[in-house]
Amino acid sequence: DHKGVVFSHPKRRIIFNEDISRYAWGKKLLNLKDGKLSYYTYEGLDKIVSSYNSKHYQIKTFSSGYESDIYAMVEPVITSIILFATIGVIIASILIYLFIAKKLKPLEACKNILHEIANGNLSKKYTDKLFNNEIYDMIRTVNETSDKLEHFVKEVINNSTIVASASEQINNAAQDLSS
């Protein structure tokens, strides 16, 4: 209770015969706030205790256990948590890698297209499906640039053909005049 009388204990001889307020550790327990933990040594073994204060029944209850027993119960749980956390990090890393690789695949293709364009192959285009984002905008611009370059080269070739034909006609006319 609030005064330190023990009304429940695994050792029956202590029930209603022990007053924990007589001991320093007992006074410490009686002053322990609800839900807080305290550590003490009992019969040479380390123990952990928590308290609950029932204002309705005007009693303060304590639950204690040996540290070694508590750690023995908690250790497998901690091991499981660490194992699942490690597996979770590995799975998350793989998923992030796959996501980034999928996002970067169009950039690799765009690099290859630009390499082809630089080597004179203006017909190379990116044709795979893209989502409307910055990569899409960049690849669309590369495709448009390739189209414009291809059109420009065709115009240059066409104009060169016209100039060559006109030059040949002028040359033939000049030869006709000189003869």
PDB file of C-alpha atoms in Angstrom:
ATOM      1  CA  ASP A   1       0.000   0.000   0.000  1.00  0.00           C
ATOM      2  CA  HIS A   2       1.050   3.696   0.180  1.00  0.00           C
ATOM      3  CA  LYS A   3       2.602   3.150   3.602  1.00  0.00           C
ATOM      4  CA  GLY A   4       4.872   0.284   2.542  1.00  0.00           C
ATOM      5  CA  VAL A   5       3.003  -2.786   3.781  1.00  0.00           C
ATOM      6  CA  VAL A   6       3.484  -5.746   1.452  1.00  0.00           C
ATOM      7  CA  PHE A   7       0.164  -7.424   0.601  1.00  0.00           C
ATOM      8  CA  SER A   8       1.363  -9.643  -2.264  1.00  0.00           C
ATOM      9  CA  HIS A   9       4.686 -11.349  -2.771  1.00  0.00           C
ATOM     10  CA  PRO A  10       5.992 -14.696  -4.081  1.00  0.00           C
ATOM     11  CA  LYS A  11       7.282 -15.417  -0.571  1.00  0.00           C
ATOM     12  CA  ARG A  12       4.159 -15.870   1.576  1.00  0.00           C
ATOM     13  CA  ARG A  13       5.961 -15.153   4.875  1.00  0.00           C
ATOM     14  CA  ILE A  14       6.511 -11.526   3.740  1.00  0.00           C
ATOM     15  CA  ILE A  15       2.819 -10.784   3.057  1.00  0.00           C
ATOM     16  CA  PHE A  16       1.520  -8.334   5.723  1.00  0.00           C
ATOM     17  CA  ASN A  17       4.703  -8.941   7.723  1.00  0.00           C
ATOM     18  CA  GLU A  18       7.090  -6.673   5.804  1.00  0.00           C
ATOM     19  CA  ASP A  19       7.159  -2.894   5.738  1.00  0.00           C
ATOM     20  CA  ILE A  20       9.373  -1.715   2.878  1.00  0.00           C
ATOM     21  CA  SER A  21       9.351   1.886   4.156  1.00  0.00           C
ATOM     22  CA  ARG A  22      11.967   0.765   6.742  1.00  0.00           C
ATOM     23  CA  TYR A  23      14.565   0.235   4.003  1.00  0.00           C
ATOM     24  CA  ALA A  24      16.342   2.815   1.820  1.00  0.00           C
ATOM     25  CA  TRP A  25      15.405   0.892  -1.326  1.00  0.00           C
ATOM     26  CA  GLY A  26      11.795   0.663  -0.060  1.00  0.00           C
ATOM     27  CA  LYS A  27      11.612   4.439   0.435  1.00  0.00           C
ATOM     28  CA  LYS A  28      12.999   4.839  -3.073  1.00  0.00           C
ATOM     29  CA  LEU A  29      10.254   2.581  -4.421  1.00  0.00           C
ATOM     30  CA  LEU A  30       7.489   4.379  -2.531  1.00  0.00           C
ATOM     31  CA  ASN A  31       8.634   7.669  -4.128  1.00  0.00           C
ATOM     32  CA  LEU A  32       8.833   6.151  -7.623  1.00  0.00           C
ATOM     33  CA  LYS A  33       6.485   7.855 -10.099  1.00  0.00           C
ATOM     34  CA  ASP A  34       3.940   5.858 -12.115  1.00  0.00           C
ATOM     35  CA  GLY A  35       5.407   3.971 -15.047  1.00  0.00           C
ATOM     36  CA  LYS A  36       9.008   4.821 -14.135  1.00  0.00           C
ATOM     37  CA  LEU A  37      11.670   2.189 -13.644  1.00  0.00           C
ATOM     38  CA  SER A  38      14.044   1.774 -10.766  1.00  0.00           C
ATOM     39  CA  TYR A  39      16.955  -0.561 -10.265  1.00  0.00           C
ATOM     40  CA  TYR A  40      17.945  -2.192  -6.966  1.00  0.00           C
ATOM     41  CA  THR A  41      19.707  -5.229  -5.592  1.00  0.00           C
ATOM     42  CA  TYR A  42      17.755  -7.826  -3.627  1.00  0.00           C
ATOM     43  CA  GLU A  43      19.490 -10.780  -2.014  1.00  0.00           C
ATOM     44  CA  GLY A  44      22.582 -10.081  -4.133  1.00  0.00           C
ATOM     45  CA  LEU A  45      20.737 -10.032  -7.486  1.00  0.00           C
ATOM     46  CA  ASP A  46      19.956  -6.985  -9.613  1.00  0.00           C
ATOM     47  CA  LYS A  47      16.273  -6.275 -10.112  1.00  0.00           C
ATOM     48  CA  ILE A  48      14.157  -3.827 -12.112  1.00  0.00           C
ATOM     49  CA  VAL A  49      10.897  -2.489 -10.726  1.00  0.00           C
ATOM     50  CA  SER A  50       8.084  -0.316 -12.051  1.00  0.00           C
ATOM     51  CA  SER A  51       5.177   1.179 -10.134  1.00  0.00           C
ATOM     52  CA  TYR A  52       1.495   1.925 -10.532  1.00  0.00           C
ATOM     53  CA  ASN A  53      -0.418   4.178  -8.176  1.00  0.00           C
ATOM     54  CA  SER A  54      -4.144   3.384  -7.903  1.00  0.00           C
ATOM     55  CA  LYS A  55      -5.763   6.439  -6.378  1.00  0.00           C
ATOM     56  CA  HIS A  56      -9.169   4.744  -6.409  1.00  0.00           C
ATOM     57  CA  TYR A  57      -8.018   1.862  -4.166  1.00  0.00           C
ATOM     58  CA  GLN A  58      -5.305   3.937  -2.461  1.00  0.00           C
ATOM     59  CA  ILE A  59      -2.614   1.408  -3.139  1.00  0.00           C
ATOM     60  CA  LYS A  60       0.704   1.559  -4.878  1.00  0.00           C
ATOM     61  CA  THR A  61       1.690  -1.614  -6.660  1.00  0.00           C
ATOM     62  CA  PHE A  62       5.097  -2.646  -7.887  1.00  0.00           C
ATOM     63  CA  SER A  63       6.092  -5.171 -10.460  1.00  0.00           C
ATOM     64  CA  SER A  64       9.651  -6.367 -10.345  1.00  0.00           C
ATOM     65  CA  GLY A  65      11.811  -8.914 -11.997  1.00  0.00           C
ATOM     66  CA  TYR A  66      15.406  -9.969 -12.108  1.00  0.00           C
ATOM     67  CA  GLU A  67      17.416  -8.097 -14.734  1.00  0.00           C
ATOM     68  CA  SER A  68      18.805 -11.361 -16.070  1.00  0.00           C
ATOM     69  CA  ASP A  69      15.281 -12.770 -16.582  1.00  0.00           C
ATOM     70  CA  ILE A  70      14.067  -9.598 -18.279  1.00  0.00           C
ATOM     71  CA  TYR A  71      17.122  -9.413 -20.556  1.00  0.00           C
ATOM     72  CA  ALA A  72      16.735 -13.107 -21.396  1.00  0.00           C
ATOM     73  CA  MET A  73      13.161 -12.396 -22.546  1.00  0.00           C
ATOM     74  CA  VAL A  74      14.052  -9.169 -24.378  1.00  0.00           C
ATOM     75  CA  GLU A  75      17.212 -10.404 -26.133  1.00  0.00           C
ATOM     76  CA  PRO A  76      15.414 -12.598 -28.724  1.00  0.00           C
ATOM     77  CA  VAL A  77      13.027  -9.723 -29.455  1.00  0.00           C
ATOM     78  CA  ILE A  78      15.920  -7.312 -29.967  1.00  0.00           C
ATOM     79  CA  THR A  79      17.680  -9.875 -32.169  1.00  0.00           C
ATOM     80  CA  SER A  80      14.506 -10.241 -34.245  1.00  0.00           C
ATOM     81  CA  ILE A  81      14.138  -6.470 -34.539  1.00  0.00           C
ATOM     82  CA  ILE A  82      17.740  -6.111 -35.691  1.00  0.00           C
ATOM     83  CA  LEU A  83      17.315  -8.967 -38.169  1.00  0.00           C
ATOM     84  CA  PHE A  84      14.085  -7.561 -39.629  1.00  0.00           C
ATOM     85  CA  ALA A  85      15.537  -4.037 -39.712  1.00  0.00           C
ATOM     86  CA  THR A  86      18.587  -5.330 -41.600  1.00  0.00           C
ATOM     87  CA  ILE A  87      16.391  -7.242 -44.053  1.00  0.00           C
ATOM     88  CA  GLY A  88      14.217  -4.129 -44.443  1.00  0.00           C
ATOM     89  CA  VAL A  89      17.253  -1.959 -45.203  1.00  0.00           C
ATOM     90  CA  ILE A  90      18.514  -4.488 -47.762  1.00  0.00           C
ATOM     91  CA  ILE A  91      15.110  -4.727 -49.462  1.00  0.00           C
ATOM     92  CA  ALA A  92      14.745  -0.923 -49.433  1.00  0.00           C
ATOM     93  CA  SER A  93      18.237  -0.559 -50.930  1.00  0.00           C
ATOM     94  CA  ILE A  94      17.423  -3.012 -53.721  1.00  0.00           C
ATOM     95  CA  LEU A  95      14.120  -1.268 -54.463  1.00  0.00           C
ATOM     96  CA  ILE A  96      15.810   2.138 -54.513  1.00  0.00           C
ATOM     97  CA  TYR A  97      18.509   0.804 -56.838  1.00  0.00           C
ATOM     98  CA  LEU A  98      15.911  -0.671 -59.203  1.00  0.00           C
ATOM     99  CA  PHE A  99      13.855   2.529 -59.123  1.00  0.00           C
ATOM    100  CA  ILE A 100      16.882   4.706 -59.891  1.00  0.00           C
ATOM    101  CA  ALA A 101      18.101   2.318 -62.592  1.00  0.00           C
ATOM    102  CA  LYS A 102      14.663   2.453 -64.231  1.00  0.00           C
ATOM    103  CA  LYS A 103      14.644   6.252 -64.054  1.00  0.00           C
ATOM    104  CA  LEU A 104      18.184   6.493 -65.501  1.00  0.00           C
ATOM    105  CA  LYS A 105      17.640   4.019 -68.353  1.00  0.00           C
ATOM    106  CA  PRO A 106      16.198   6.720 -70.682  1.00  0.00           C
ATOM    107  CA  LEU A 107      19.213   8.933 -69.928  1.00  0.00           C
ATOM    108  CA  GLU A 108      21.576   6.156 -71.019  1.00  0.00           C
ATOM    109  CA  ALA A 109      19.542   5.744 -74.222  1.00  0.00           C
ATOM    110  CA  CYS A 110      19.631   9.525 -74.753  1.00  0.00           C
ATOM    111  CA  LYS A 111      23.411   9.500 -74.367  1.00  0.00           C
ATOM    112  CA  ASN A 112      23.639   6.772 -77.026  1.00  0.00           C
ATOM    113  CA  ILE A 113      21.337   8.753 -79.360  1.00  0.00           C
ATOM    114  CA  LEU A 114      23.495  11.874 -78.950  1.00  0.00           C
ATOM    115  CA  HIS A 115      26.586   9.767 -79.707  1.00  0.00           C
ATOM    116  CA  GLU A 116      24.901   8.521 -82.919  1.00  0.00           C
ATOM    117  CA  ILE A 117      23.956  12.087 -83.892  1.00  0.00           C
ATOM    118  CA  ALA A 118      27.540  13.231 -83.258  1.00  0.00           C
ATOM    119  CA  ASN A 119      28.704  10.454 -85.620  1.00  0.00           C
ATOM    120  CA  GLY A 120      26.325  11.648 -88.339  1.00  0.00           C
ATOM    121  CA  ASN A 121      23.349   9.317 -87.881  1.00  0.00           C
ATOM    122  CA  LEU A 122      20.553  11.877 -87.662  1.00  0.00           C
ATOM    123  CA  SER A 123      17.784   9.298 -88.024  1.00  0.00           C
ATOM    124  CA  LYS A 124      18.308   7.845 -84.535  1.00  0.00           C
ATOM    125  CA  LYS A 125      15.388   8.677 -82.176  1.00  0.00           C
ATOM    126  CA  TYR A 126      14.193   7.662 -78.717  1.00  0.00           C
ATOM    127  CA  THR A 127      10.933   5.767 -79.173  1.00  0.00           C
ATOM    128  CA  ASP A 128      10.324   4.036 -75.821  1.00  0.00           C
ATOM    129  CA  LYS A 129       7.519   5.190 -73.530  1.00  0.00           C
ATOM    130  CA  LEU A 130       8.313   8.037 -71.156  1.00  0.00           C
ATOM    131  CA  PHE A 131       6.475   9.812 -68.380  1.00  0.00           C
ATOM    132  CA  ASN A 132       5.969  13.541 -68.560  1.00  0.00           C
ATOM    133  CA  ASN A 133       8.926  14.772 -66.505  1.00  0.00           C
ATOM    134  CA  GLU A 134      12.317  16.458 -66.938  1.00  0.00           C
ATOM    135  CA  ILE A 135      13.812  13.395 -68.648  1.00  0.00           C
ATOM    136  CA  TYR A 136      10.900  13.327 -71.082  1.00  0.00           C
ATOM    137  CA  ASP A 137      11.444  17.029 -71.848  1.00  0.00           C
ATOM    138  CA  MET A 138      15.148  16.478 -72.457  1.00  0.00           C
ATOM    139  CA  ILE A 139      14.662  13.454 -74.734  1.00  0.00           C
ATOM    140  CA  ARG A 140      11.872  15.214 -76.638  1.00  0.00           C
ATOM    141  CA  THR A 141      14.284  18.126 -77.184  1.00  0.00           C
ATOM    142  CA  VAL A 142      17.008  15.712 -78.387  1.00  0.00           C
ATOM    143  CA  ASN A 143      14.534  14.136 -80.844  1.00  0.00           C
ATOM    144  CA  GLU A 144      13.410  17.588 -82.076  1.00  0.00           C
ATOM    145  CA  THR A 145      17.039  18.695 -82.462  1.00  0.00           C
ATOM    146  CA  SER A 146      17.790  15.538 -84.436  1.00  0.00           C
ATOM    147  CA  ASP A 147      14.763  16.189 -86.682  1.00  0.00           C
ATOM    148  CA  LYS A 148      15.822  19.802 -87.274  1.00  0.00           C
ATOM    149  CA  LEU A 149      19.414  18.802 -88.002  1.00  0.00           C
ATOM    150  CA  GLU A 150      18.200  16.117 -90.399  1.00  0.00           C
ATOM    151  CA  HIS A 151      15.943  18.667 -92.132  1.00  0.00           C
ATOM    152  CA  PHE A 152      18.812  21.202 -92.253  1.00  0.00           C
ATOM    153  CA  VAL A 153      21.205  18.633 -93.753  1.00  0.00           C
ATOM    154  CA  LYS A 154      18.592  17.672 -96.385  1.00  0.00           C
ATOM    155  CA  GLU A 155      18.148  21.372 -97.238  1.00  0.00           C
ATOM    156  CA  VAL A 156      21.923  21.797 -97.519  1.00  0.00           C
ATOM    157  CA  ILE A 157      22.146  18.717 -99.756  1.00  0.00           C
ATOM    158  CA  ASN A 158      19.187  19.921-101.860  1.00  0.00           C
ATOM    159  CA  ASN A 159      20.649  23.431-102.186  1.00  0.00           C
ATOM    160  CA  SER A 160      24.067  21.963-102.978  1.00  0.00           C
ATOM    161  CA  THR A 161      22.466  19.903-105.750  1.00  0.00           C
ATOM    162  CA  ILE A 162      20.751  23.000-107.124  1.00  0.00           C
ATOM    163  CA  VAL A 163      24.006  25.019-106.930  1.00  0.00           C
ATOM    164  CA  ALA A 164      25.927  22.174-108.590  1.00  0.00           C
ATOM    165  CA  SER A 165      23.304  21.951-111.347  1.00  0.00           C
ATOM    166  CA  ALA A 166      23.317  25.717-111.850  1.00  0.00           C
ATOM    167  CA  SER A 167      27.098  25.731-111.828  1.00  0.00           C
ATOM    168  CA  GLU A 168      27.118  22.987-114.466  1.00  0.00           C
ATOM    169  CA  GLN A 169      24.624  24.904-116.592  1.00  0.00           C
ATOM    170  CA  ILE A 170      26.739  28.077-116.282  1.00  0.00           C
ATOM    171  CA  ASN A 171      29.846  26.084-117.146  1.00  0.00           C
ATOM    172  CA  ASN A 172      28.113  24.573-120.225  1.00  0.00           C
ATOM    173  CA  ALA A 173      26.863  28.006-121.287  1.00  0.00           C
ATOM    174  CA  ALA A 174      30.348  29.431-120.860  1.00  0.00           C
ATOM    175  CA  GLN A 175      31.781  26.632-122.996  1.00  0.00           C
ATOM    176  CA  ASP A 176      29.095  27.194-125.643  1.00  0.00           C
ATOM    177  CA  LEU A 177      29.956  30.882-125.719  1.00  0.00           C
ATOM    178  CA  SER A 178      33.659  30.255-126.006  1.00  0.00           C
ATOM    179  CA  SER A 179      33.246  27.905-128.928  1.00  0.00           C
TER     180      SER A 179
END
